[in-house]
Amino acid sequence: MNMNNQMEAAEASILHTYNRFPVVFDHGEGCYLYDTEGKQYLDFAAGIAVNALGYHYPGYDEALKAQIDKLLHISNLYYNEPMSEAGAKLILASGMSKAFFTNSGTEAIEGALKAAKKYAYTRDGHADHEIIAMNHSFHGRSMGALSVTGNAHYREPFEPLLGGIKYADFNDLESVKAQITEKTCAIITEVVQGEGGIYPADPAFLEGLRRICDEKDIMLIFDEVQCGMGRTGSYFAWQAYGVKPDIMACAKALGSGVPVGAFVLGEKAASASLVPGDHGTTYGGNPFVCAAVSKVFEIFEKDMILAHVQELTPYLEEKLDALVEKYDCISARRGKGFMQGLVITGRPVGEVVNKALANGLLVISAGSDVLRLVPPLVITRAHVDEMIKKLEMSL
Ligand SMILES: *Cc1c(COP(=O)(O)O)cnc(C)c1O
């Protein structure tokens, strides 16, 4: 089948919840994807910040294949080695206390919200607590995660959602304080807002949230689903701020391509929240995905992926800043590490994204006017140069 027939076949059976780009991908290699007609694309989208190691990173496929030959799934009723290995590595990388593996980011958020609610319930002896979320945040599509997503357009058709959710402005501590009541049990925020348009948190904002949460025994939840796993140059974006959450959600790059997420609890939350019977998942953290998580951490350590992101970031930023100088249609750059956004003015960002695709470069949008760059963490200077060249052709 040619590409057009493939696209028609997909639309015939797959529910139309995405306006997909007119391309059918066949395989990947390194930081490139290839469509079914053999055209090569430099991938600065990475499956939406998932493929941290690109495609076929040395050792990764082999580890997954070896686990397939041993065991795919057994349920969470039993112990298995990949689960404890992956858990230990996640705890070590985060300096937190206990992890629960999920199948996705939105499920990691569900678990994080439940842990916060259960903590307050255990402390107070009753339910009915409130959660403060940020405007322009994105936390996922399931009902709980949607309830704390600060975009009314996503929420409206599905109301009533979770009760007791209040919204404040990201990077505006006073607006958060204004929403706090006796019932507040959690504050949830991304450390770098992703879908909302690549907005990094101000250090004073995160420090202020930490202070408020400490004073009032409120759970601070950081959503690291997109900005975590090395994307900003540390395992988790909060580590560079020195502000530790009580609960963290991660997913996307955690398994570098297999569907896995996790919510991770600090000591306080771990010791007094979810207990047997409170939460579960059939697939979550099965031996297959945990073998991937384990391998990803092993590769990050062995090949010093975090140091690589830190080293290459100034070059990437310098090249992007030069575009901001050179082109009137780019008004600003925002971001941290390999999570960068260019604000496009005077034309729809989608136009640039489509032209880039035609020119063999994959980028995505964020918010209404931001061109988002979330490449594999293993790109080189040469990839940055090629991206800039292809982006210039598209402007
Ligand atoms: C993608 C994303 C989610 C949702 O993850 P899914 O795996 O799509 O459910 C949650 N939070 C943030 C910040 C994200 O970027």
CSV table of N, CA and C in Angstrom, one decimal, residues 38-172:
chain,number,residue,atom,x,y,z
A,38,GLY,N,10.8,5.7,2.2
A,38,GLY,CA,12.2,5.8,2.3
A,38,GLY,C,12.7,7.2,2.6
A,39,LYS,N,11.9,8.2,2.8
A,39,LYS,CA,12.3,9.6,3.1
A,39,LYS,C,12.8,9.6,4.5
A,40,GLN,N,13.9,10.4,4.7
A,40,GLN,CA,14.5,10.5,6.1
A,40,GLN,C,14.0,11.8,6.8
A,41,TYR,N,13.8,11.7,8.1
A,41,TYR,CA,13.4,12.8,8.9
A,41,TYR,C,14.2,12.9,10.1
A,42,LEU,N,14.8,14.1,10.4
A,42,LEU,CA,15.5,14.3,11.7
A,42,LEU,C,14.4,14.5,12.7
A,43,ASP,N,14.5,13.7,13.8
A,43,ASP,CA,13.4,13.7,14.8
A,43,ASP,C,13.7,14.6,16.0
A,44,PHE,N,13.1,15.8,16.0
A,44,PHE,CA,13.2,16.6,17.2
A,44,PHE,C,11.9,16.6,17.9
A,45,ALA,N,11.1,15.6,17.7
A,45,ALA,CA,9.9,15.4,18.5
A,45,ALA,C,10.0,14.2,19.4
A,46,ALA,N,10.7,13.2,19.0
A,46,ALA,CA,11.0,12.0,19.8
A,46,ALA,C,9.7,11.4,20.4
A,47,GLY,N,8.7,11.3,19.6
A,47,GLY,CA,7.5,10.6,20.0
A,47,GLY,C,6.9,11.4,21.2
A,48,ILE,N,6.9,12.7,21.1
A,48,ILE,CA,6.5,13.6,22.2
A,48,ILE,C,7.4,13.4,23.5
A,49,ALA,N,8.7,13.6,23.3
A,49,ALA,CA,9.6,13.6,24.5
A,49,ALA,C,9.7,12.2,25.1
A,50,VAL,N,9.4,11.2,24.3
A,50,VAL,CA,9.5,9.8,24.9
A,50,VAL,C,10.8,9.1,24.5
A,51,ASN,N,11.2,9.2,23.3
A,51,ASN,CA,12.4,8.4,22.8
A,51,ASN,C,13.7,9.1,23.2
A,52,ALA,N,14.0,9.1,24.5
A,52,ALA,CA,15.2,9.8,25.0
A,52,ALA,C,16.5,9.2,24.4
A,53,LEU,N,16.5,7.9,24.0
A,53,LEU,CA,17.7,7.3,23.5
A,53,LEU,C,17.6,7.2,21.9
A,54,GLY,N,16.6,7.9,21.3
A,54,GLY,CA,16.5,7.7,19.9
A,54,GLY,C,16.0,6.3,19.6
A,55,TYR,N,16.4,5.8,18.4
A,55,TYR,CA,16.0,4.5,17.9
A,55,TYR,C,17.1,3.5,17.9
A,56,HIS,N,16.9,2.3,18.4
A,56,HIS,CA,17.9,1.2,18.4
A,56,HIS,C,19.2,1.6,19.1
A,57,TYR,N,19.1,2.3,20.2
A,57,TYR,CA,20.3,2.6,21.0
A,57,TYR,C,21.1,1.3,21.4
A,58,PRO,N,22.4,1.3,21.3
A,58,PRO,CA,23.1,0.1,21.5
A,58,PRO,C,22.8,-0.5,22.9
A,59,GLY,N,22.4,-1.8,22.9
A,59,GLY,CA,22.1,-2.5,24.2
A,59,GLY,C,20.6,-2.5,24.6
A,60,TYR,N,19.9,-1.5,24.1
A,60,TYR,CA,18.5,-1.3,24.5
A,60,TYR,C,17.6,-2.4,24.0
A,61,ASP,N,17.6,-2.6,22.7
A,61,ASP,CA,16.8,-3.6,22.0
A,61,ASP,C,17.1,-5.0,22.6
A,62,GLU,N,18.4,-5.2,22.8
A,62,GLU,CA,18.8,-6.6,23.3
A,62,GLU,C,18.3,-6.8,24.6
A,63,ALA,N,18.2,-5.8,25.5
A,63,ALA,CA,17.7,-6.0,26.9
A,63,ALA,C,16.2,-6.4,26.8
A,64,LEU,N,15.5,-5.7,25.9
A,64,LEU,CA,14.0,-5.9,25.8
A,64,LEU,C,13.8,-7.3,25.2
A,65,LYS,N,14.6,-7.7,24.2
A,65,LYS,CA,14.4,-9.0,23.6
A,65,LYS,C,14.7,-10.1,24.6
A,66,ALA,N,15.7,-9.9,25.4
A,66,ALA,CA,16.1,-10.9,26.4
A,66,ALA,C,14.9,-11.1,27.4
A,67,GLN,N,14.3,-10.0,27.8
A,67,GLN,CA,13.2,-10.1,28.7
A,67,GLN,C,12.0,-10.7,28.1
A,68,ILE,N,11.7,-10.5,26.8
A,68,ILE,CA,10.6,-11.1,26.1
A,68,ILE,C,10.8,-12.7,26.2
A,69,ASP,N,12.0,-13.1,26.0
A,69,ASP,CA,12.3,-14.5,26.0
A,69,ASP,C,12.1,-15.1,27.4
A,70,LYS,N,12.2,-14.3,28.4
A,70,LYS,CA,12.0,-14.8,29.8
A,70,LYS,C,10.6,-14.7,30.3
A,71,LEU,N,10.0,-13.5,30.3
A,71,LEU,CA,8.7,-13.3,30.9
A,71,LEU,C,8.2,-11.9,30.5
A,72,LEU,N,7.0,-11.8,30.0
A,72,LEU,CA,6.4,-10.5,29.7
A,72,LEU,C,5.6,-10.0,30.9
A,73,HIS,N,4.7,-10.9,31.4
A,73,HIS,CA,3.7,-10.4,32.4
A,73,HIS,C,3.3,-11.5,33.4
A,74,ILE,N,3.2,-11.1,34.6
A,74,ILE,CA,2.7,-12.0,35.6
A,74,ILE,C,1.7,-11.4,36.6
A,75,SER,N,1.4,-10.2,36.5
A,75,SER,CA,0.5,-9.4,37.4
A,75,SER,C,1.3,-8.9,38.7
A,76,ASN,N,0.7,-8.0,39.3
A,76,ASN,CA,1.4,-7.4,40.5
A,76,ASN,C,1.1,-8.3,41.8
A,77,LEU,N,0.6,-9.5,41.6
A,77,LEU,CA,0.4,-10.4,42.8
A,77,LEU,C,1.7,-11.1,43.2
A,78,TYR,N,2.7,-11.0,42.2
A,78,TYR,CA,3.9,-11.7,42.5
A,78,TYR,C,5.1,-10.8,42.3
A,79,TYR,N,6.2,-11.2,42.9
A,79,TYR,CA,7.5,-10.5,42.8
A,79,TYR,C,8.2,-10.9,41.5
A,80,ASN,N,9.0,-10.0,41.0
A,80,ASN,CA,9.9,-10.3,39.9
A,80,ASN,C,11.1,-9.4,39.9
A,81,GLU,N,12.2,-9.9,39.3
A,81,GLU,CA,13.4,-9.1,39.4
A,81,GLU,C,13.4,-7.8,38.7
A,82,PRO,N,12.9,-7.7,37.5
A,82,PRO,CA,13.0,-6.4,36.8
A,82,PRO,C,12.3,-5.3,37.6
A,83,MET,N,11.2,-5.6,38.3
A,83,MET,CA,10.4,-4.6,39.0
A,83,MET,C,11.3,-4.1,40.2
A,84,SER,N,11.9,-5.0,40.9
A,84,SER,CA,12.7,-4.4,42.0
A,84,SER,C,13.9,-3.7,41.6
A,85,GLU,N,14.5,-4.1,40.4
A,85,GLU,CA,15.7,-3.4,39.9
A,85,GLU,C,15.3,-2.0,39.4
A,86,ALA,N,14.2,-1.9,38.7
A,86,ALA,CA,13.7,-0.6,38.1
A,86,ALA,C,13.3,0.3,39.3
A,87,GLY,N,12.7,-0.3,40.3
A,87,GLY,CA,12.3,0.5,41.5
A,87,GLY,C,13.5,1.1,42.2
A,88,ALA,N,14.5,0.3,42.4
A,88,ALA,CA,15.7,0.7,43.1
A,88,ALA,C,16.4,1.8,42.3
A,89,LYS,N,16.4,1.7,41.0
A,89,LYS,CA,17.1,2.7,40.2
A,89,LYS,C,16.3,4.1,40.2
A,90,LEU,N,15.0,4.0,40.2
A,90,LEU,CA,14.2,5.2,40.2
A,90,LEU,C,14.3,5.9,41.6
A,91,ILE,N,14.3,5.1,42.6
A,91,ILE,CA,14.5,5.7,44.0
A,91,ILE,C,15.8,6.3,44.1
A,92,LEU,N,16.9,5.7,43.6
A,92,LEU,CA,18.2,6.2,43.7
A,92,LEU,C,18.3,7.5,42.9
A,93,ALA,N,17.8,7.5,41.7
A,93,ALA,CA,17.9,8.7,40.8
A,93,ALA,C,17.1,9.9,41.4
A,94,SER,N,16.0,9.6,42.1
A,94,SER,CA,15.2,10.7,42.6
A,94,SER,C,15.4,11.1,44.1
A,95,GLY,N,16.1,10.2,44.8
A,95,GLY,CA,16.3,10.4,46.2
A,95,GLY,C,15.0,10.4,47.0
A,96,MET,N,14.0,9.7,46.4
A,96,MET,CA,12.7,9.7,47.1
A,96,MET,C,12.5,8.3,47.7
A,97,SER,N,11.3,7.9,48.1
A,97,SER,CA,11.2,6.7,49.0
A,97,SER,C,10.6,5.5,48.4
A,98,LYS,N,9.5,5.6,47.7
A,98,LYS,CA,8.8,4.5,47.2
A,98,LYS,C,8.1,4.8,45.8
A,99,ALA,N,8.2,3.8,44.9
A,99,ALA,CA,7.6,4.0,43.5
A,99,ALA,C,6.5,3.1,43.3
A,100,PHE,N,5.5,3.5,42.5
A,100,PHE,CA,4.4,2.7,42.0
A,100,PHE,C,4.5,2.8,40.4
A,101,PHE,N,4.7,1.8,39.7
A,101,PHE,CA,4.7,1.9,38.2
A,101,PHE,C,3.3,1.8,37.6
A,102,THR,N,3.2,2.7,36.6
A,102,THR,CA,1.9,2.7,35.9
A,102,THR,C,2.1,2.5,34.4
A,103,ASN,N,1.1,2.6,33.6
A,103,ASN,CA,1.2,2.4,32.2
A,103,ASN,C,1.3,3.7,31.4
A,104,SER,N,1.2,4.8,32.0
A,104,SER,CA,1.1,6.1,31.3
A,104,SER,C,1.3,7.2,32.3
A,105,GLY,N,1.4,8.4,31.7
A,105,GLY,CA,1.6,9.6,32.5
A,105,GLY,C,0.3,9.9,33.3
A,106,THR,N,-0.8,9.8,32.6
A,106,THR,CA,-2.1,10.2,33.2
A,106,THR,C,-2.4,9.3,34.4
A,107,GLU,N,-2.0,8.0,34.3
A,107,GLU,CA,-2.2,7.1,35.4
A,107,GLU,C,-1.3,7.4,36.6
A,108,ALA,N,-0.1,7.9,36.2
A,108,ALA,CA,0.9,8.4,37.3
A,108,ALA,C,0.2,9.5,38.1
A,109,ILE,N,-0.4,10.4,37.3
A,109,ILE,CA,-1.1,11.6,38.0
A,109,ILE,C,-2.3,11.1,38.9
A,110,GLU,N,-3.0,10.2,38.3
A,110,GLU,CA,-4.2,9.6,39.1
A,110,GLU,C,-3.6,9.1,40.5
A,111,GLY,N,-2.6,8.3,40.4
A,111,GLY,CA,-2.0,7.7,41.6
A,111,GLY,C,-1.5,8.8,42.6
A,112,ALA,N,-0.8,9.9,42.0
A,112,ALA,CA,-0.3,11.0,42.8
A,112,ALA,C,-1.4,11.7,43.5
A,113,LEU,N,-2.6,11.9,42.8
A,113,LEU,CA,-3.7,12.6,43.5
A,113,LEU,C,-4.3,11.7,44.6
A,114,LYS,N,-4.4,10.4,44.3
A,114,LYS,CA,-4.9,9.5,45.3
A,114,LYS,C,-4.1,9.5,46.5
A,115,ALA,N,-2.8,9.4,46.3
A,115,ALA,CA,-1.8,9.4,47.5
A,115,ALA,C,-2.0,10.6,48.3
A,116,ALA,N,-2.1,11.8,47.7
A,116,ALA,CA,-2.3,13.0,48.4
A,116,ALA,C,-3.6,13.1,49.2
A,117,LYS,N,-4.6,12.6,48.5
A,117,LYS,CA,-5.9,12.6,49.2
A,117,LYS,C,-5.9,11.6,50.4
A,118,LYS,N,-5.3,10.4,50.2
A,118,LYS,CA,-5.3,9.4,51.2
A,118,LYS,C,-4.4,9.9,52.4
A,119,TYR,N,-3.4,10.7,52.1
A,119,TYR,CA,-2.5,11.2,53.2
A,119,TYR,C,-3.4,12.1,54.1
A,120,ALA,N,-4.1,13.0,53.5
A,120,ALA,CA,-4.9,13.9,54.2
A,120,ALA,C,-6.1,13.2,55.0
A,121,TYR,N,-6.6,12.2,54.3
A,121,TYR,CA,-7.7,11.4,54.9
A,121,TYR,C,-7.2,10.7,56.2
A,122,THR,N,-6.0,10.1,56.1
A,122,THR,CA,-5.4,9.4,57.2
A,122,THR,C,-5.1,10.3,58.4
A,123,ARG,N,-4.7,11.5,58.0
A,123,ARG,CA,-4.3,12.5,59.1
A,123,ARG,C,-5.6,13.1,59.7
A,124,ASP,N,-6.6,13.4,58.9
A,124,ASP,CA,-7.8,14.1,59.4
A,124,ASP,C,-8.9,13.2,59.9
A,125,GLY,N,-8.9,12.0,59.4
A,125,GLY,CA,-10.0,11.0,59.7
A,125,GLY,C,-11.2,11.3,58.9
A,126,HIS,N,-11.1,12.1,57.8
A,126,HIS,CA,-12.3,12.3,56.9
A,126,HIS,C,-11.8,12.7,55.6
A,127,ALA,N,-12.6,12.6,54.6
A,127,ALA,CA,-12.3,13.0,53.2
A,127,ALA,C,-12.7,14.4,52.9
A,128,ASP,N,-13.0,14.8,51.7
A,128,ASP,CA,-13.4,16.1,51.3
A,128,ASP,C,-12.3,17.2,51.4
A,129,HIS,N,-11.2,16.9,50.7
A,129,HIS,CA,-10.1,17.8,50.6
A,129,HIS,C,-10.0,18.5,49.2
A,130,GLU,N,-9.2,19.5,49.2
A,130,GLU,CA,-9.1,20.3,47.9
A,130,GLU,C,-7.7,20.2,47.4
A,131,ILE,N,-7.6,20.4,46.1
A,131,ILE,CA,-6.3,20.4,45.4
A,131,ILE,C,-6.2,21.7,44.5
A,132,ILE,N,-5.0,22.3,44.6
A,132,ILE,CA,-4.7,23.5,43.8
A,132,ILE,C,-3.9,23.1,42.6
A,133,ALA,N,-4.4,23.5,41.4
A,133,ALA,CA,-3.7,23.2,40.1
A,133,ALA,C,-3.4,24.5,39.4
A,134,MET,N,-2.6,24.5,38.4
A,134,MET,CA,-2.2,25.7,37.7
A,134,MET,C,-2.9,25.9,36.4
A,135,ASN,N,-3.2,27.2,36.1
A,135,ASN,CA,-3.7,27.5,34.8
A,135,ASN,C,-2.7,27.2,33.7
A,136,HIS,N,-3.2,26.7,32.6
A,136,HIS,CA,-2.3,26.3,31.4
A,136,HIS,C,-1.5,25.1,31.7
A,137,SER,N,-1.8,24.4,32.7
A,137,SER,CA,-1.1,23.1,33.0
A,137,SER,C,-1.7,22.0,32.1
A,138,PHE,N,-0.9,20.9,32.0
A,138,PHE,CA,-1.4,19.7,31.3
A,138,PHE,C,-1.0,18.5,32.1
A,139,HIS,N,-2.0,17.7,32.5
A,139,HIS,CA,-1.6,16.5,33.4
A,139,HIS,C,-2.2,15.2,32.8
A,140,GLY,N,-2.9,15.2,31.7
A,140,GLY,CA,-3.4,14.0,31.1
A,140,GLY,C,-4.9,14.0,30.8
A,141,ARG,N,-5.3,12.9,30.3
A,141,ARG,CA,-6.7,12.8,29.7
A,141,ARG,C,-7.7,12.0,30.5
A,142,SER,N,-7.2,11.3,31.5
A,142,SER,CA,-8.2,10.5,32.3
A,142,SER,C,-8.9,11.5,33.3
A,143,MET,N,-10.0,11.1,33.9
A,143,MET,CA,-10.9,12.1,34.5
A,143,MET,C,-10.2,12.8,35.7
A,144,GLY,N,-9.4,12.2,36.5
A,144,GLY,CA,-8.7,12.9,37.6
A,144,GLY,C,-7.7,13.8,37.0
A,145,ALA,N,-6.8,13.3,36.1
A,145,ALA,CA,-5.8,14.2,35.6
A,145,ALA,C,-6.4,15.4,34.8
A,146,LEU,N,-7.5,15.1,34.1
A,146,LEU,CA,-8.2,16.1,33.4
A,146,LEU,C,-8.7,17.2,34.3
A,147,SER,N,-9.1,16.8,35.5
A,147,SER,CA,-9.7,17.7,36.5
A,147,SER,C,-8.7,18.7,36.9
A,148,VAL,N,-7.4,18.3,36.9
A,148,VAL,CA,-6.3,19.3,37.4
A,148,VAL,C,-5.6,19.9,36.2
A,149,THR,N,-6.1,19.7,35.0
A,149,THR,CA,-5.5,20.3,33.8
A,149,THR,C,-6.1,21.7,33.6
A,150,GLY,N,-5.2,22.7,33.6
A,150,GLY,CA,-5.7,24.1,33.6
A,150,GLY,C,-6.0,24.6,32.3
A,151,ASN,N,-6.9,23.9,31.6
A,151,ASN,CA,-7.3,24.3,30.2
A,151,ASN,C,-8.8,24.0,30.1
A,152,ALA,N,-9.7,25.0,30.3
A,152,ALA,CA,-11.1,24.8,30.3
A,152,ALA,C,-11.6,24.1,29.1
A,153,HIS,N,-11.0,24.3,27.9
A,153,HIS,CA,-11.4,23.8,26.7
A,153,HIS,C,-11.3,22.2,26.7
A,154,TYR,N,-10.3,21.7,27.3
A,154,TYR,CA,-10.1,20.2,27.5
A,154,TYR,C,-11.2,19.7,28.4
A,155,ARG,N,-11.5,20.4,29.5
A,155,ARG,CA,-12.3,19.9,30.6
A,155,ARG,C,-13.8,20.0,30.3
A,156,GLU,N,-14.3,21.1,29.6
A,156,GLU,CA,-15.7,21.4,29.6
A,156,GLU,C,-16.6,20.3,29.2
A,157,PRO,N,-16.3,19.5,28.1
A,157,PRO,CA,-17.3,18.5,27.7
A,157,PRO,C,-17.5,17.4,28.7
A,158,PHE,N,-16.6,17.3,29.6
A,158,PHE,CA,-16.6,16.1,30.5
A,158,PHE,C,-17.0,16.4,31.9
A,159,GLU,N,-17.4,17.6,32.1
A,159,GLU,CA,-17.9,18.0,33.5
A,159,GLU,C,-19.2,17.3,33.8
A,160,PRO,N,-19.5,17.1,35.1
A,160,PRO,CA,-18.7,17.4,36.2
A,160,PRO,C,-17.5,16.5,36.4
A,161,LEU,N,-16.3,17.1,36.7
A,161,LEU,CA,-15.1,16.3,36.9
A,161,LEU,C,-14.9,16.2,38.5
A,162,LEU,N,-13.7,16.0,38.9
A,162,LEU,CA,-13.4,15.9,40.3
A,162,LEU,C,-13.8,17.2,41.0
A,163,GLY,N,-14.4,17.1,42.1
A,163,GLY,CA,-14.8,18.4,42.9
A,163,GLY,C,-13.6,18.8,43.7
A,164,GLY,N,-13.6,20.0,44.2
A,164,GLY,CA,-12.6,20.5,45.1
A,164,GLY,C,-11.3,20.9,44.4
A,165,ILE,N,-11.3,21.2,43.1
A,165,ILE,CA,-10.1,21.6,42.4
A,165,ILE,C,-10.2,23.1,42.2
A,166,LYS,N,-9.1,23.8,42.6
A,166,LYS,CA,-9.0,25.3,42.5
A,166,LYS,C,-7.8,25.5,41.5
A,167,TYR,N,-7.9,26.6,40.8
A,167,TYR,CA,-6.8,27.0,39.9
A,167,TYR,C,-6.1,28.2,40.3
A,168,ALA,N,-4.8,28.2,40.1
A,168,ALA,CA,-4.0,29.4,40.4
A,168,ALA,C,-3.1,29.6,39.2
A,169,ASP,N,-2.4,30.8,39.2
A,169,ASP,CA,-1.5,31.1,38.0
A,169,ASP,C,-0.1,30.5,38.3
A,170,PHE,N,0.4,29.9,37.3
A,170,PHE,CA,1.8,29.3,37.3
A,170,PHE,C,2.8,30.5,37.5
A,171,ASN,N,3.8,30.4,38.4
A,171,ASN,CA,4.8,31.4,38.7
A,171,ASN,C,4.2,32.6,39.4
A,172,ASP,N,3.0,32.5,40.0
A,172,ASP,CA,2.4,33.6,40.8
A,172,ASP,C,2.0,33.0,42.1
